[in-house]
Amino acid sequence: MKYRIGISCYPTVGGSGVVATELGKQLAERGHEVHFITSSVPFRLERMFPNVYYHEVEVNQYAVFQHPPYDLTLASKMAEVIDREQLDILHVHYAVPHAICAILAKQMASYPVKIVTTLHGTDITILGVDRSLQPLIRFGIEASDAVTAVSDDLIRQTHKLVQTTKDITTVYNFIDERQYHPVNSLHLKQEYGILDDEAVFIHISNFRPVKRIGDVISSFEIITSRIKAKLLLIGDGQDLPAAREMIREKNLEDSVLVLGSQKHLAELLSISDIMLLLSEKESFGLVALEAMACGVPVIGTNIGGIPEVIIDGESGYLCKVGDVEAVASRAVELINNRSLHQQFKEAARSRVLEQFHSNSIVAKYEYVYQQVLDRK
Ligand code: GMT
């Protein structure tokens, strides 16, 4: 069956926006008609794709409103698109605000659309602890026709924090394998002044406090006292100035390359030996999957959904949050054991292709759509 599917997400850089956009692109490739309803063109929608349409949510400021009414404008746009395009499914990413907007839109529209909500983590583990938002999140989840979450751990967290018994299905994240695979980008090493005998560590994030950038730098400080290494920091966010300060204080300016937001991640990952993902909250860790797809083992924290992505001792290592000594020891051990490192690289890539392949993940979403549409 081919469906007409509306997708709403935050279109800016961020895991949930990336997953929503990649899903839309893959659904369109499989013959579905996909309508993005977002405040700007999703950043991964970098060119025209057949079967993909974009409906802009234009938020105007009126003197009567104290704040620009994004949620209301979105709901109204959703209702318009549901009826005009006769959407079978409105797939929203985030319980708040997007599921709430979708529920409102469904009430306004005449066409019998079904709402599928995907929880990504930030909407639950950060907003879900805010008592003033809890009832709203619970309502968004319970009034959706189907709810998916990006890890089993996120389902447990949702049931606990939001106090709902709603049936939620795990649908793991995926990457586009055509984009994330090992590439020959050795020239970058020369351009960045990375020597042949230096191990390359990489961290990619939005530099929010949950990512614990301080732990990444502290682990690297220990690592670089034991082996020759460079650290690539990719991304931008509120903790980047503090990270720069820490790098300066620790005299690591020559070995930490702060590269800011970058587009060609497969090239940067392909020159990296190990990724560090030391977050205190992480419902999945899409960057870990991107790294693994490029053959990069990941040392991550044993929290949230990370243990569902990285198999400890096979495709990377898991350490306690804040245990920078353990992270450094594991990293040095892996770099010093070339054959083990090679084994981890292969295991990381195989894991992505076997457990998180886009074909099987997108098929799971199609199955969720089919189930809600079959349910009258
Ligand atoms: O990690 C972030 O801060 C961005 C955030 C988002 O909402 O875009 O990412 C969340 O969703 C991603 C895609 O499902 C997951 O891979 C991330 O683990 C999750 N972030 C957190 O749970 C902190």
Coordinates of C-alpha atoms and ligand atoms in Angstrom, one line a residue:
M1 CA 0.0 0.0 0.0
K2 CA 1.2 3.5 -0.7
Y3 CA 0.2 6.2 1.8
R4 CA 0.0 10.0 1.9
I5 CA 2.1 10.9 4.9
G6 CA 2.6 14.3 6.6
I7 CA 5.7 14.8 8.7
S8 CA 6.3 17.5 11.3
C9 CA 9.6 17.9 13.2
Y10 CA 12.0 20.6 14.2
P11 CA 13.8 21.2 10.9
T12 CA 17.0 22.4 12.4
V13 CA 20.2 20.4 13.1
G14 CA 19.4 17.7 15.7
G15 CA 18.9 14.0 15.8
S16 CA 15.1 14.1 15.7
G17 CA 15.0 16.4 12.7
V18 CA 17.6 14.2 10.9
V19 CA 15.7 11.0 11.5
A20 CA 12.4 12.6 10.5
T21 CA 13.8 14.0 7.3
E22 CA 15.7 10.8 6.3
L23 CA 12.6 8.8 7.0
G24 CA 10.5 11.1 4.8
K25 CA 13.1 10.7 2.0
Q26 CA 13.2 7.0 2.2
L27 CA 9.4 6.7 2.4
A28 CA 9.2 8.8 -0.8
E29 CA 11.7 6.5 -2.5
R30 CA 9.4 3.6 -1.6
G31 CA 6.6 5.3 -3.5
H32 CA 4.7 7.1 -0.6
E33 CA 3.7 10.7 -1.0
V34 CA 5.4 12.7 1.8
H35 CA 4.4 16.2 2.9
F36 CA 6.8 18.0 5.3
I37 CA 4.9 20.5 7.4
T38 CA 7.7 22.5 9.1
S39 CA 8.8 26.0 9.9
S40 CA 11.6 25.9 7.3
V41 CA 12.9 23.4 4.8
P42 CA 14.5 20.5 6.9
F43 CA 18.3 20.9 6.6
R44 CA 18.7 17.4 5.3
L45 CA 16.3 18.1 2.4
E46 CA 19.1 19.6 0.5
R47 CA 17.6 19.1 -3.0
M48 CA 14.4 18.1 -4.7
F49 CA 13.1 14.6 -4.1
P50 CA 10.2 13.2 -6.2
N51 CA 7.1 12.5 -4.0
V52 CA 8.3 15.0 -1.4
Y53 CA 6.4 18.2 -0.8
Y54 CA 7.1 21.0 1.6
H55 CA 4.5 23.1 3.4
E56 CA 5.9 26.1 5.3
V57 CA 4.6 27.0 8.7
E58 CA 4.9 30.7 8.6
V59 CA 4.8 32.1 12.1
N60 CA 3.8 35.8 12.0
Q61 CA 4.0 38.1 15.0
Y62 CA 0.9 40.0 15.9
A63 CA 0.7 42.7 18.5
V64 CA -2.1 40.7 20.2
F65 CA 0.2 37.9 21.0
Q66 CA 3.0 38.2 23.5
H67 CA 4.9 35.4 21.8
P68 CA 4.9 34.2 18.2
P69 CA 2.2 31.5 18.0
Y70 CA 4.2 28.6 16.5
D71 CA 2.1 25.8 17.9
L72 CA -1.2 27.3 16.8
T73 CA 0.1 28.2 13.3
L74 CA 1.4 24.7 12.9
A75 CA -1.9 23.1 14.0
S76 CA -3.8 25.2 11.6
K77 CA -1.3 24.4 8.7
M78 CA -1.5 20.7 9.6
A79 CA -5.4 20.8 9.4
E80 CA -5.2 22.6 6.0
V81 CA -2.7 20.0 4.6
I82 CA -4.6 17.0 6.0
D83 CA -7.8 18.1 4.2
R84 CA -6.2 19.3 1.0
E85 CA -3.8 16.5 0.5
Q86 CA -6.0 13.9 2.1
L87 CA -3.3 12.6 4.4
D88 CA -3.6 9.1 5.7
I89 CA -1.0 9.6 8.4
L90 CA 0.4 12.6 10.2
H91 CA 3.7 11.4 11.7
V92 CA 5.0 13.9 14.3
H93 CA 8.3 13.9 16.0
Y94 CA 8.1 15.0 19.7
A95 CA 5.1 14.7 22.0
V96 CA 5.3 18.3 22.8
P97 CA 4.5 20.4 20.9
H98 CA 4.1 18.4 17.7
A99 CA 1.7 15.6 18.9
I100 CA -0.4 18.3 20.6
C101 CA -0.6 20.3 17.4
A102 CA -1.5 17.2 15.5
I103 CA -4.4 16.3 17.8
L104 CA -5.8 19.8 17.5
A105 CA -5.4 19.6 13.7
K106 CA -7.1 16.3 13.6
Q107 CA -10.1 17.8 15.4
M108 CA -10.2 20.7 13.0
A109 CA -9.9 18.6 9.8
S110 CA -12.6 16.6 8.1
Y111 CA -10.4 14.0 6.5
P112 CA -9.9 11.0 8.9
V113 CA -6.1 11.2 9.4
K114 CA -4.3 9.0 11.9
I115 CA -1.6 10.4 14.2
V116 CA 1.7 8.6 14.7
T117 CA 4.0 10.1 17.3
T118 CA 7.7 9.3 17.7
L119 CA 9.4 10.1 21.0
H120 CA 13.1 11.0 20.7
G121 CA 14.1 11.5 24.3
T122 CA 14.5 15.2 24.9
D123 CA 10.7 15.6 24.9
I124 CA 10.5 12.9 27.7
T125 CA 13.7 12.9 29.7
I126 CA 14.0 16.7 29.9
L127 CA 10.4 18.0 29.5
G128 CA 8.8 15.0 31.1
V129 CA 10.3 15.8 34.5
D130 CA 8.6 19.2 34.4
R131 CA 5.4 18.7 36.4
S132 CA 3.7 21.5 34.6
L133 CA 4.2 19.8 31.2
Q134 CA 3.6 16.2 32.3
P135 CA -0.2 16.1 31.8
L136 CA 0.2 17.7 28.4
I137 CA 2.9 15.2 27.3
R138 CA 0.7 12.3 28.7
F139 CA -2.3 13.7 26.7
G140 CA -0.2 14.0 23.5
I141 CA 1.0 10.4 23.9
E142 CA -2.4 8.9 24.8
A143 CA -4.4 10.7 22.2
S144 CA -2.0 9.6 19.4
D145 CA -3.2 6.6 17.3
A146 CA 0.3 5.0 17.6
V147 CA 3.4 5.9 19.5
T148 CA 7.0 4.8 18.8
A149 CA 10.2 5.5 20.7
V150 CA 13.7 5.3 19.5
S151 CA 14.8 2.8 22.2
D152 CA 13.5 0.3 24.7
D153 CA 15.0 2.5 27.5
L154 CA 13.0 5.5 26.3
I155 CA 9.8 3.5 26.5
R156 CA 10.7 2.6 30.2
Q157 CA 11.5 6.3 30.9
T158 CA 8.2 7.4 29.3
H159 CA 6.1 5.0 31.3
K160 CA 7.9 6.1 34.5
L161 CA 8.3 9.8 34.0
V162 CA 5.0 10.6 32.2
Q163 CA 3.0 8.0 34.1
T164 CA 1.3 6.4 31.1
T165 CA 0.6 2.8 30.3
K166 CA 0.2 3.6 26.5
D167 CA 1.5 0.8 24.3
I168 CA 4.7 2.2 22.7
T169 CA 6.7 0.4 20.0
T170 CA 10.5 0.6 19.7
V171 CA 11.6 1.6 16.3
Y172 CA 15.3 2.2 16.3
N173 CA 17.0 5.0 14.4
F174 CA 18.8 4.4 11.2
I175 CA 21.2 6.2 8.9
D176 CA 21.4 6.4 5.1
E177 CA 24.0 3.8 4.3
R178 CA 24.7 5.5 1.0
Q179 CA 25.9 8.5 2.9
Y180 CA 27.6 6.9 5.9
H181 CA 30.3 4.4 5.0
P182 CA 34.1 4.5 5.1
V183 CA 35.5 6.9 2.5
N184 CA 39.0 7.7 1.6
S185 CA 39.6 11.1 3.2
L186 CA 43.2 10.7 4.3
H187 CA 44.0 14.1 2.7
L188 CA 42.1 15.7 5.6
K189 CA 44.7 14.4 8.1
Q190 CA 47.4 16.3 6.2
E191 CA 45.2 19.4 6.0
Y192 CA 44.5 19.4 9.7
G193 CA 48.1 18.6 10.6
I194 CA 47.4 15.2 12.0
L195 CA 50.5 13.0 12.0
D196 CA 50.5 9.4 10.9
D197 CA 51.3 8.1 14.4
E198 CA 48.6 10.0 16.1
A199 CA 45.3 8.4 17.0
V200 CA 42.2 10.4 16.1
F201 CA 39.3 10.8 18.5
I202 CA 36.1 12.5 17.6
H203 CA 33.1 13.9 19.4
I204 CA 30.0 15.2 17.6
S205 CA 27.1 16.9 19.3
N206 CA 25.1 20.1 19.9
F207 CA 27.3 20.9 22.9
R208 CA 24.4 21.0 25.4
P209 CA 25.1 20.3 29.1
V210 CA 23.8 16.7 28.8
K211 CA 26.6 15.9 26.4
R212 CA 29.2 16.4 29.2
I213 CA 31.8 18.0 26.9
G214 CA 34.0 18.5 30.0
D215 CA 34.3 14.7 30.3
V216 CA 35.3 14.4 26.7
I217 CA 38.1 16.9 27.2
S218 CA 39.2 15.4 30.5
S219 CA 39.3 11.9 29.1
F220 CA 41.3 13.2 26.1
E221 CA 43.7 14.9 28.4
I222 CA 44.5 11.5 30.1
I223 CA 44.6 9.8 26.7
T224 CA 47.1 12.3 25.3
S225 CA 49.3 11.9 28.3
R226 CA 49.7 8.2 27.4
I227 CA 49.6 8.1 23.6
K228 CA 50.0 10.5 20.7
A229 CA 46.5 11.7 19.7
K230 CA 44.3 14.4 18.3
L231 CA 40.7 15.2 19.2
L232 CA 38.2 16.6 16.7
L233 CA 35.2 18.5 18.2
I234 CA 32.4 18.8 15.7
G235 CA 29.2 20.8 16.3
D236 CA 28.2 24.0 18.1
G237 CA 26.1 24.9 21.1
Q238 CA 25.9 26.6 24.5
D239 CA 28.8 24.7 26.1
L240 CA 31.3 25.3 23.3
P241 CA 32.7 28.6 24.8
A242 CA 33.3 26.7 28.1
A243 CA 34.9 23.8 26.2
R244 CA 37.3 26.3 24.4
E245 CA 38.2 27.7 27.8
M246 CA 38.9 24.3 29.2
I247 CA 41.0 23.4 26.2
R248 CA 43.1 26.6 26.8
E249 CA 43.5 26.0 30.5
K250 CA 44.6 22.4 30.0
N251 CA 47.1 23.5 27.3
L252 CA 45.4 21.2 24.8
E253 CA 45.1 23.8 22.0
D254 CA 47.5 22.0 19.7
S255 CA 45.8 18.6 20.0
V256 CA 42.1 19.5 20.0
L257 CA 40.7 20.8 16.8
V258 CA 37.4 22.7 17.2
L259 CA 35.9 22.4 13.8
G260 CA 32.3 23.7 14.5
S261 CA 29.3 22.5 12.6
Q262 CA 30.4 20.3 9.6
K263 CA 28.4 18.8 6.8
H264 CA 30.6 16.0 5.5
L265 CA 30.6 13.8 8.5
A266 CA 31.5 10.6 6.7
E267 CA 34.9 12.1 5.7
L268 CA 35.7 13.3 9.2
L269 CA 34.6 9.9 10.7
S270 CA 36.6 8.0 8.2
I271 CA 39.9 9.6 9.5
S272 CA 38.8 8.9 13.1
D273 CA 39.8 5.9 15.2
I274 CA 37.4 6.2 18.1
M275 CA 34.3 8.3 18.9
L276 CA 33.6 9.5 22.4
L277 CA 29.9 9.9 23.4
L278 CA 29.9 10.6 27.2
S279 CA 26.4 12.0 27.7
E280 CA 24.4 11.8 30.9
K281 CA 21.1 11.5 28.9
E282 CA 20.9 9.9 25.5
S283 CA 17.8 8.1 24.3
F284 CA 19.6 6.6 21.4
G285 CA 22.7 8.4 20.2
L286 CA 22.4 8.8 16.4
V287 CA 25.9 10.0 16.1
A288 CA 27.1 6.7 17.5
L289 CA 25.3 4.9 14.6
E290 CA 26.8 7.4 12.1
A291 CA 30.3 6.6 13.5
M292 CA 29.8 2.9 13.5
A293 CA 28.5 2.9 9.9
C294 CA 31.9 4.5 9.0
G295 CA 33.7 1.8 10.9
V296 CA 34.5 3.8 14.0
P297 CA 34.1 2.1 17.4
V298 CA 32.4 4.2 20.1
I299 CA 33.2 4.6 23.7
G300 CA 29.9 5.7 25.3
T301 CA 28.3 6.0 28.7
N302 CA 26.1 3.1 29.9
I303 CA 22.9 5.2 30.1
G304 CA 19.7 5.6 28.2
G305 CA 19.6 3.9 24.8
I306 CA 23.4 3.9 24.3
P307 CA 23.7 0.2 25.4
E308 CA 21.2 -0.8 22.8
V309 CA 23.4 0.7 20.1
I310 CA 27.0 -0.2 21.3
I311 CA 27.8 -3.7 22.4
D312 CA 30.3 -3.4 25.2
G313 CA 33.5 -5.2 24.3
E314 CA 32.5 -5.8 20.6
S315 CA 31.7 -2.6 18.8
G316 CA 32.9 -0.2 21.5
Y317 CA 33.0 0.1 25.2
L318 CA 30.5 1.4 27.8
C319 CA 31.7 3.3 30.9
K320 CA 30.0 5.0 33.8
V321 CA 28.9 8.6 33.4
G322 CA 31.8 10.8 34.6
D323 CA 34.4 8.0 34.8
V324 CA 37.0 9.7 32.6
E325 CA 39.8 7.4 33.8
A326 CA 37.9 4.3 32.6
V327 CA 37.2 6.0 29.2
A328 CA 40.8 6.9 28.8
S329 CA 42.0 3.4 29.8
R330 CA 39.6 1.7 27.3
A331 CA 40.6 4.1 24.6
V332 CA 44.4 3.6 25.1
E333 CA 43.9 -0.2 25.3
L334 CA 42.0 -0.3 22.0
I335 CA 44.5 2.0 20.2
N336 CA 47.4 -0.1 21.4
N337 CA 45.9 -3.3 20.2
R338 CA 45.7 -2.9 16.4
S339 CA 44.0 -6.3 15.7
L340 CA 41.4 -5.7 18.4
H341 CA 40.8 -2.2 17.0
Q342 CA 40.3 -3.7 13.5
Q343 CA 37.9 -6.3 14.9
F344 CA 35.9 -3.5 16.7
K345 CA 35.8 -1.5 13.5
E346 CA 34.4 -4.4 11.5
A347 CA 31.9 -5.3 14.3
A348 CA 30.7 -1.7 14.5
R349 CA 30.0 -1.5 10.8
S350 CA 28.3 -5.0 10.6
R351 CA 26.1 -4.1 13.6
V352 CA 24.7 -1.1 11.8
L353 CA 24.1 -3.0 8.6
E354 CA 22.6 -6.0 10.4
Q355 CA 20.5 -4.4 13.2
F356 CA 19.8 -0.9 12.1
H357 CA 19.5 -1.1 8.3
S358 CA 17.3 1.6 6.8
N359 CA 15.3 -0.9 4.8
S360 CA 14.2 -2.8 7.9
I361 CA 13.6 0.3 10.1
V362 CA 11.6 2.1 7.4
A363 CA 9.6 -1.1 6.9
K364 CA 8.8 -1.1 10.6
Y365 CA 7.4 2.4 10.3
E366 CA 5.3 1.3 7.3
Y367 CA 4.0 -1.5 9.5
V368 CA 3.0 0.9 12.2
Y369 CA 1.1 3.0 9.6
Q370 CA -0.6 -0.1 8.2
Q371 CA -1.7 -1.2 11.7
V372 CA -3.3 2.2 12.6
L373 CA -5.0 2.4 9.3
D374 CA -6.4 -1.1 9.5
R375 CA -7.8 -0.3 13.0
K376 CA -11.1 1.4 12.2
Ligands
GMT1 O1 20.7 15.0 21.4 C1 20.1 16.0 21.2 O2 20.3 16.9 22.0 C2 19.2 16.3 20.1 C3 18.0 15.4 20.3 C4 16.8 15.8 19.4 O3 15.7 15.8 19.9 O4 17.0 16.0 18.2 O5 18.3 14.0 20.1 C5 17.4 13.1 20.6 O6 16.9 12.4 19.5 C6 17.9 11.7 18.7 C7 17.2 11.0 17.5 O7 16.2 10.1 17.9 C8 18.6 10.6 19.6 O8 19.6 10.0 18.8 C9 19.3 11.3 20.7 O9 19.8 10.4 21.6 C10 18.2 12.2 21.5 N1 18.9 13.0 22.5 C11 18.8 12.8 23.8 O10 18.1 11.9 24.3 C12 19.5 13.7 24.7

